[in-house]
Short mmCIF file of C-alpha atoms in Angstrom, two decimals:
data_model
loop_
_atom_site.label_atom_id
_atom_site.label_comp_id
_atom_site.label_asym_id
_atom_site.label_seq_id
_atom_site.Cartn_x
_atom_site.Cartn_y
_atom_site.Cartn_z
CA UNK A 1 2.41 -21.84 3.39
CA UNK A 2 0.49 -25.48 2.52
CA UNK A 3 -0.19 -25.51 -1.48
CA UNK A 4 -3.04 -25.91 -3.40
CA UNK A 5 -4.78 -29.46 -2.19
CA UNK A 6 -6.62 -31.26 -3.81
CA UNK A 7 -8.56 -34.83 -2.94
CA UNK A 8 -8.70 -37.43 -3.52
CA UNK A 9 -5.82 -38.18 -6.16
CA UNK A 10 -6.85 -40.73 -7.73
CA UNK A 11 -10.87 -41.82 -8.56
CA UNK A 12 -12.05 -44.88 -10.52
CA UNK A 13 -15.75 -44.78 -10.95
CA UNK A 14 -18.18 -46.78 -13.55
CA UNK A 15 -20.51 -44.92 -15.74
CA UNK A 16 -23.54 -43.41 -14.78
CA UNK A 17 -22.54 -43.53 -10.87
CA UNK A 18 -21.74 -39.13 -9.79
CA UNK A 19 -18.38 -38.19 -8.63
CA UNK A 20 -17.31 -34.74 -5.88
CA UNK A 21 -14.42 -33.88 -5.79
CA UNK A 22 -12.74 -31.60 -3.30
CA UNK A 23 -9.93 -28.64 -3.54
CA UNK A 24 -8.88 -26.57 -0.53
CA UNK A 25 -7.09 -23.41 -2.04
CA UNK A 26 -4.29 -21.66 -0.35
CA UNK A 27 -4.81 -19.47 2.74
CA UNK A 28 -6.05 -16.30 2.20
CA UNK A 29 -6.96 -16.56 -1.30
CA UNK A 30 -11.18 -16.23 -2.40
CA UNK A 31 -11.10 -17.37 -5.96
CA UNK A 32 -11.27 -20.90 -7.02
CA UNK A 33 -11.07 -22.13 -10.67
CA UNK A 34 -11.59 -25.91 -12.27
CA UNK A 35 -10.36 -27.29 -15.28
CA UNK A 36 -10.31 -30.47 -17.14
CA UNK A 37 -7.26 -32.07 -18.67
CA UNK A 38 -7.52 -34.51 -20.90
CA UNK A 39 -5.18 -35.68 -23.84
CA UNK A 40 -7.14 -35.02 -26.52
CA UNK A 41 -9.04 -31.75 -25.58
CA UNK A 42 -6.07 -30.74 -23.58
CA UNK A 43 -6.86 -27.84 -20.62
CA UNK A 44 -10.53 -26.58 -20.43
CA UNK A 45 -11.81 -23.85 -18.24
CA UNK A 46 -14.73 -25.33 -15.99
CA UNK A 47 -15.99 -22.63 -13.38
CA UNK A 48 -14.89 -19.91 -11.35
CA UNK A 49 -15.57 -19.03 -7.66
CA UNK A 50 -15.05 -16.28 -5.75
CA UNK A 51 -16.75 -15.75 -1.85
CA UNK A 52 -19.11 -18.53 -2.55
CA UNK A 53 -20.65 -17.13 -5.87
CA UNK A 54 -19.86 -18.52 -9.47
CA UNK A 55 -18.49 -16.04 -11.14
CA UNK A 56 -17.16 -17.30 -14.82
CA UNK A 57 -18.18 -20.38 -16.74
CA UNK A 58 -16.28 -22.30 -19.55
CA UNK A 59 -18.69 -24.26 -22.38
CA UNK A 60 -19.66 -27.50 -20.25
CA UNK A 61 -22.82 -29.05 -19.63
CA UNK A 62 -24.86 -29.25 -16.66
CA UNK A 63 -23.47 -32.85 -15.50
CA UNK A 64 -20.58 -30.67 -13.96
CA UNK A 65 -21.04 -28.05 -11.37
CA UNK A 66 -19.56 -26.59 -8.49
CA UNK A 67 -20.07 -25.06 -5.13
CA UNK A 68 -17.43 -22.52 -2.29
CA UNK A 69 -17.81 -23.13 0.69
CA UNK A 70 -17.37 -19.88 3.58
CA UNK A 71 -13.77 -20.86 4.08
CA UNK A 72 -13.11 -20.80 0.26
CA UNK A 73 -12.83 -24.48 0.09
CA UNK A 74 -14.65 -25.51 -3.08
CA UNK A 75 -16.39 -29.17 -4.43
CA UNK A 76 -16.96 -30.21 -8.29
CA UNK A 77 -19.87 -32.46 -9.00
CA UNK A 78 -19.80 -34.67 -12.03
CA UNK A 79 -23.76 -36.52 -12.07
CA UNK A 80 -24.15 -39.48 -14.91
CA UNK A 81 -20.41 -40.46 -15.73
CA UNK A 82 -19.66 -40.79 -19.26
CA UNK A 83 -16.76 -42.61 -20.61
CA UNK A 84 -15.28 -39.21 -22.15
CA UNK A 85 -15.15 -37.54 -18.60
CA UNK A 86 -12.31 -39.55 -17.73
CA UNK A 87 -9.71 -36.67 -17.00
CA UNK A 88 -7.27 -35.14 -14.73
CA UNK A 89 -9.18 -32.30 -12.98
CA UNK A 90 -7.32 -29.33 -11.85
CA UNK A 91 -8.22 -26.54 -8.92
CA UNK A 92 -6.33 -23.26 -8.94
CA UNK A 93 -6.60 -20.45 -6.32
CA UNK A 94 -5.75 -17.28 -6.48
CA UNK A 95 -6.01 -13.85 -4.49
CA UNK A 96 -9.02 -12.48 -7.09
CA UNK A 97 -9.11 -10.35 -10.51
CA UNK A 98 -5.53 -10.05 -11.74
CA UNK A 99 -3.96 -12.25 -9.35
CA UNK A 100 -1.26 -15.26 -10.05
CA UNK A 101 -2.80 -18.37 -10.51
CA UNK A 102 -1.90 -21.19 -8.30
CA UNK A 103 -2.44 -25.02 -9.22
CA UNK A 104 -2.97 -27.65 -7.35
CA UNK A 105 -1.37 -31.39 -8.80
CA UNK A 106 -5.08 -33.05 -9.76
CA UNK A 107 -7.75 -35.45 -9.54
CA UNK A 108 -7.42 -37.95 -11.52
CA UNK A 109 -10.75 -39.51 -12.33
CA UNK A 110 -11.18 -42.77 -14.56
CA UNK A 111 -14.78 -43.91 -15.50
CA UNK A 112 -15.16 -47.27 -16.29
CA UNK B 1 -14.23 -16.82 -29.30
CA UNK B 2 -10.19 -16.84 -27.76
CA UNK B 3 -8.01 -19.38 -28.90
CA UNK B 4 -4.03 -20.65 -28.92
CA UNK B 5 -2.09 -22.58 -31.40
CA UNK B 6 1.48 -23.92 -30.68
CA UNK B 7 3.01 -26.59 -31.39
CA UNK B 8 2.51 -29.87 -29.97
CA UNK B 9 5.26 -31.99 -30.24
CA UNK B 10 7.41 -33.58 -28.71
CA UNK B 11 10.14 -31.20 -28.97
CA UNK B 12 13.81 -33.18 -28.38
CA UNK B 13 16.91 -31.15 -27.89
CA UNK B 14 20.31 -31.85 -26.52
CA UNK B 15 21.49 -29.75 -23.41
CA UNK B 16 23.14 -26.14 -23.55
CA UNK B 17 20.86 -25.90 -27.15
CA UNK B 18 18.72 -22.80 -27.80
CA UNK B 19 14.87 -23.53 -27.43
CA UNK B 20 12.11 -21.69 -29.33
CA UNK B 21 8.62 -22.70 -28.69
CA UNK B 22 5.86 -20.92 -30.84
CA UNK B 23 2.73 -19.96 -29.59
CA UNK B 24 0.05 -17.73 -31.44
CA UNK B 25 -3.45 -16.61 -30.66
CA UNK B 26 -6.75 -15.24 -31.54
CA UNK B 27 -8.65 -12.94 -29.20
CA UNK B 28 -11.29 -10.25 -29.16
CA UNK B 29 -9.65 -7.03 -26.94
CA UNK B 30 -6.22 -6.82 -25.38
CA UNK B 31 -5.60 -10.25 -23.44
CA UNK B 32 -3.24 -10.86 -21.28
CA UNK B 33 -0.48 -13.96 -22.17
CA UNK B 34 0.68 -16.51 -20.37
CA UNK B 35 3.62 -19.47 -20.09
CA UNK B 36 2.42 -22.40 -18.26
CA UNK B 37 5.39 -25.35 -17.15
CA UNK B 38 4.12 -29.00 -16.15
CA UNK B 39 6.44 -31.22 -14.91
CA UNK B 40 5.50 -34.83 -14.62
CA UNK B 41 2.71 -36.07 -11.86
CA UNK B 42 2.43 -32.30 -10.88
CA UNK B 43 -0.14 -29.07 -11.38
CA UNK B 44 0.43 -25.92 -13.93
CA UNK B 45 3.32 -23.30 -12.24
CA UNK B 46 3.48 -19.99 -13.95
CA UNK B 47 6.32 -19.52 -15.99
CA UNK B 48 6.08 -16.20 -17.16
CA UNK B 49 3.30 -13.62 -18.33
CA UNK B 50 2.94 -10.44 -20.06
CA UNK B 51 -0.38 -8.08 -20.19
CA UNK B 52 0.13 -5.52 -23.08
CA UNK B 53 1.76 -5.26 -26.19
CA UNK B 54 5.79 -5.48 -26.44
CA UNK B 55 6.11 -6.36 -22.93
CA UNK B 56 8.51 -8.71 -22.22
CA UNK B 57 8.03 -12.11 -19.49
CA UNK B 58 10.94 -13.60 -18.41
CA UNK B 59 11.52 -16.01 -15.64
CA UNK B 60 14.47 -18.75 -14.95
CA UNK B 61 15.97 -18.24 -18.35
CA UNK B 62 12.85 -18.28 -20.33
CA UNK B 63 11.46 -15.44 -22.12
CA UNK B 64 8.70 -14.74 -24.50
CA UNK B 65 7.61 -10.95 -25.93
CA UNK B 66 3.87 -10.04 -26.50
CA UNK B 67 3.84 -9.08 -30.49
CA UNK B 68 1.03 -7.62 -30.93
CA UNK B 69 1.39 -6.85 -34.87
CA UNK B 70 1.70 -10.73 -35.17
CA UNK B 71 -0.73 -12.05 -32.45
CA UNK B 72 2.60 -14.10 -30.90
CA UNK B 73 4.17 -14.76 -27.33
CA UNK B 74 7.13 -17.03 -27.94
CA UNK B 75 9.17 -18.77 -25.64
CA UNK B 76 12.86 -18.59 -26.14
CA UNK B 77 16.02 -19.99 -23.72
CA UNK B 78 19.54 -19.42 -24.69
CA UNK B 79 20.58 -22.96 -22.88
CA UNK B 80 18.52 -25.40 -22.05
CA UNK B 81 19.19 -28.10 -18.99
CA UNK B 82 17.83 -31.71 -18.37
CA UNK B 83 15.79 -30.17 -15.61
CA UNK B 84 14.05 -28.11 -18.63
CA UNK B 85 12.23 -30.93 -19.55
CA UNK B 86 8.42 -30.90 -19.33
CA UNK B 87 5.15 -29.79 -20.88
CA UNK B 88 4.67 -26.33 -21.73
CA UNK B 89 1.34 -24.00 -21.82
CA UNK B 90 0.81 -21.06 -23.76
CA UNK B 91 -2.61 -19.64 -22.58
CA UNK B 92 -3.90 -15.91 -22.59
CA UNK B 93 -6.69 -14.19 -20.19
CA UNK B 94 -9.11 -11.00 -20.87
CA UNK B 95 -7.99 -10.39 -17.33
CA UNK B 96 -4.26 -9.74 -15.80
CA UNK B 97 -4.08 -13.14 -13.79
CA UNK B 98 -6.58 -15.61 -15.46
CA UNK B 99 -9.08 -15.97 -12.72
CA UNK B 100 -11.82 -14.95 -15.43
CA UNK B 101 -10.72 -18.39 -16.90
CA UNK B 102 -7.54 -19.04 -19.03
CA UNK B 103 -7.63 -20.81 -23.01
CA UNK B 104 -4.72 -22.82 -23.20
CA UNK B 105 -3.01 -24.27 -26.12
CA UNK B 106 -3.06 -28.32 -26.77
CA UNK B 107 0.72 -28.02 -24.59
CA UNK B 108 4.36 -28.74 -25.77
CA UNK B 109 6.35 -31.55 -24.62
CA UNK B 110 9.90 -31.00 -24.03
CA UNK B 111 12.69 -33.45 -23.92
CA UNK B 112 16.35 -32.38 -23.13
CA UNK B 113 18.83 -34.96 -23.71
CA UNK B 114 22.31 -34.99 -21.99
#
């Protein structure tokens, strides 16, 4: 059974330009989360979606959403690049509520 | 709001020595806790997890206890190997697996030495 993917894996963009970027869970499983890594904030909890509906919501602004797609494939959207959003970005899948957690290996985005 | 502390790092040990990495936390309710393991250039795998209070995770070696009394989830290894060496995650969840969105600590990096 294919992994978590995620694409593209790696992302160089200049500031003020938007960014999507693209995470194909693993069959069978509805819920997608996001996170941002970076080294100073370390792991932060984006979104959540599960069957095409955004169901949890970490402390970010509206620069960053999200959408699921039918087929539980999901996008991120990052409008207005700042400097600071320079990060590896992390999808994880999962069956639903109470289910293991499955990570994908990142997007990592620079922003020039 | 939830949070994790544990310490950052790096941690440097020598092969076959006994690892303890700490991890405490601050949460409303009864969360559920979690060990995270990076290695390098890949995604978070679940280590371990435990959901109530003196349950015990355990998973290639590792363990870690949910202490309720002292808002702790440990991880311990009697011996560790080369292949040991990464970043580790504590994080906890109000819900059993995390979907809800996990709080993760700031990560441990671990270096075994032959």
């Amino acid at each position: 059974k294919a992994g978590v993917t995620q694409t593209p894996r790696y992302l160089i963009k200049t500031r003020g330009q938007q960014v999507t970027l693209s995470c194909s869970p693993i069959s069978g499983h509805r819920s997608v989360s996001w996170y941002q890594q970076t080294p100073g904030q370390g792991l932060q909890f984006l979104f959540e979606y599960f069957s095409e509906t955004q169901r949890n919501k970490g402390n970010f602004p509206g620069r960053f959403s999200g959408r699921q797609f039918s087929n539980s494939r999901s996008e991120m959207n990052v409008s207005t690049l700042e400097l600071g959003d320079s990060a590896l970005y992390l999808c994880a899948s999962s069956l639903g509520e109470g289910e293991k957690l499955f990570f994908g290996s990142g997007t990592q985005l620079s922003v020039l | 709001g939830n949070s994790v502390t544990q310490m950052e790092g790096p941690v440097t040990l020598s092969e076959e020595a006994f690892l303890t990495i700490n991890c405490t936390y601050t949460a409303t309710g009864y969360p559920s806790l979690f060990w995270y393991v990076q290695y390098p250039g890949e995604g978070l795998q679940l280590l371990l997890k435990a959901t109530k209070a003196d349950d015990k995770g355990s998973n290639k070696g590792f363990e870690a206890t949910y202490r309720k009394e002292t808002t702790s989830f440990h991880l311990e290894k009697g011996s560790v190997q080369v292949s040991d060496s990464a970043v580790y995650f504590c994080a906890l969840s109000d819900s059993g697996g995390g979907a809800d969105g996990l709080t993760f600590g700031k990560g441990t990096h671990l270096i075994i030495q032959p």
